[in-house]
Amino acid sequence: MTTFITFLILVFVILAMCIGLFFGKKPITGSCGGLANLEPGRECEICGGNPSKCIEQ
C-alpha cells in the first residue's frame, strides 16, 4: 500500500511539472548549454548558439 501511494505521489509531481512547463511557454532555465556544451561543435537546439534568444523567449 505504501509503495502504491508513493507511486501516485511521484506521478502527480511529474504531471504537475509537465503542466507548468506547457503553460510557461519558455525554455527551462539553463537549457542553453548544459549537455550541448560537453561536445565540441554542438549548439543549443533552442537558440542556435545565440544565448540572447533563450532569454527573449
Tab-separated table of C-alpha atoms in Angstrom:
chain	number	residue	atom	x	y	z
A	1	MET	CA	0.000	0.000	0.000
A	2	THR	CA	2.817	2.418	0.865
A	3	THR	CA	4.506	1.693	-2.467
A	4	PHE	CA	1.279	2.432	-4.344
A	5	ILE	CA	0.764	5.753	-2.544
A	6	THR	CA	4.390	6.718	-3.174
A	7	PHE	CA	3.980	5.884	-6.853
A	8	LEU	CA	0.831	8.023	-7.092
A	9	ILE	CA	2.565	10.973	-5.436
A	10	LEU	CA	5.508	10.650	-7.821
A	11	VAL	CA	3.208	10.538	-10.857
A	12	PHE	CA	1.307	13.586	-9.571
A	13	VAL	CA	4.532	15.578	-9.138
A	14	ILE	CA	5.730	14.674	-12.636
A	15	LEU	CA	2.372	15.662	-14.149
A	16	ALA	CA	2.414	18.957	-12.251
A	17	MET	CA	5.876	19.748	-13.629
A	18	CYS	CA	4.715	18.917	-17.175
A	19	ILE	CA	1.697	21.187	-16.880
A	20	GLY	CA	3.893	24.008	-15.577
A	21	LEU	CA	6.268	23.557	-18.492
A	22	PHE	CA	3.476	23.534	-21.092
A	23	PHE	CA	1.823	26.685	-19.769
A	24	GLY	CA	5.108	28.501	-19.101
A	25	LYS	CA	5.919	28.653	-22.839
A	26	LYS	CA	9.601	29.312	-22.206
A	27	PRO	CA	12.701	27.139	-22.114
A	28	ILE	CA	13.798	25.590	-18.858
A	29	THR	CA	16.408	27.776	-17.162
A	30	GLY	CA	19.876	26.578	-18.010
A	31	SER	CA	18.803	24.805	-21.191
A	32	CYS	CA	21.274	26.850	-23.262
A	33	GLY	CA	24.427	24.974	-22.619
A	34	GLY	CA	24.209	22.018	-20.320
A	35	LEU	CA	24.891	18.775	-22.154
A	36	ALA	CA	25.179	20.518	-25.533
A	37	ASN	CA	28.350	22.264	-24.343
A	38	LEU	CA	30.066	18.989	-23.468
A	39	GLU	CA	30.656	18.072	-27.110
A	40	PRO	CA	32.565	20.492	-29.342
A	41	GLY	CA	30.643	21.658	-32.397
A	42	ARG	CA	27.165	21.160	-30.925
A	43	GLU	CA	24.933	24.131	-30.395
A	44	CYS	CA	21.788	24.731	-28.396
A	45	GLU	CA	18.643	23.464	-30.167
A	46	ILE	CA	16.599	26.371	-28.813
A	47	CYS	CA	18.802	29.365	-29.563
A	48	GLY	CA	21.133	28.003	-32.255
A	49	GLY	CA	24.214	29.284	-30.458
A	50	ASN	CA	22.826	32.732	-29.608
A	51	PRO	CA	22.061	32.710	-25.845
A	52	SER	CA	20.155	36.011	-26.061
A	53	LYS	CA	17.369	34.184	-27.959
A	54	CYS	CA	16.829	31.895	-24.956
A	55	ILE	CA	16.439	34.944	-22.728
A	56	GLU	CA	13.940	36.563	-25.141
A	57	GLN	CA	11.672	33.511	-25.244
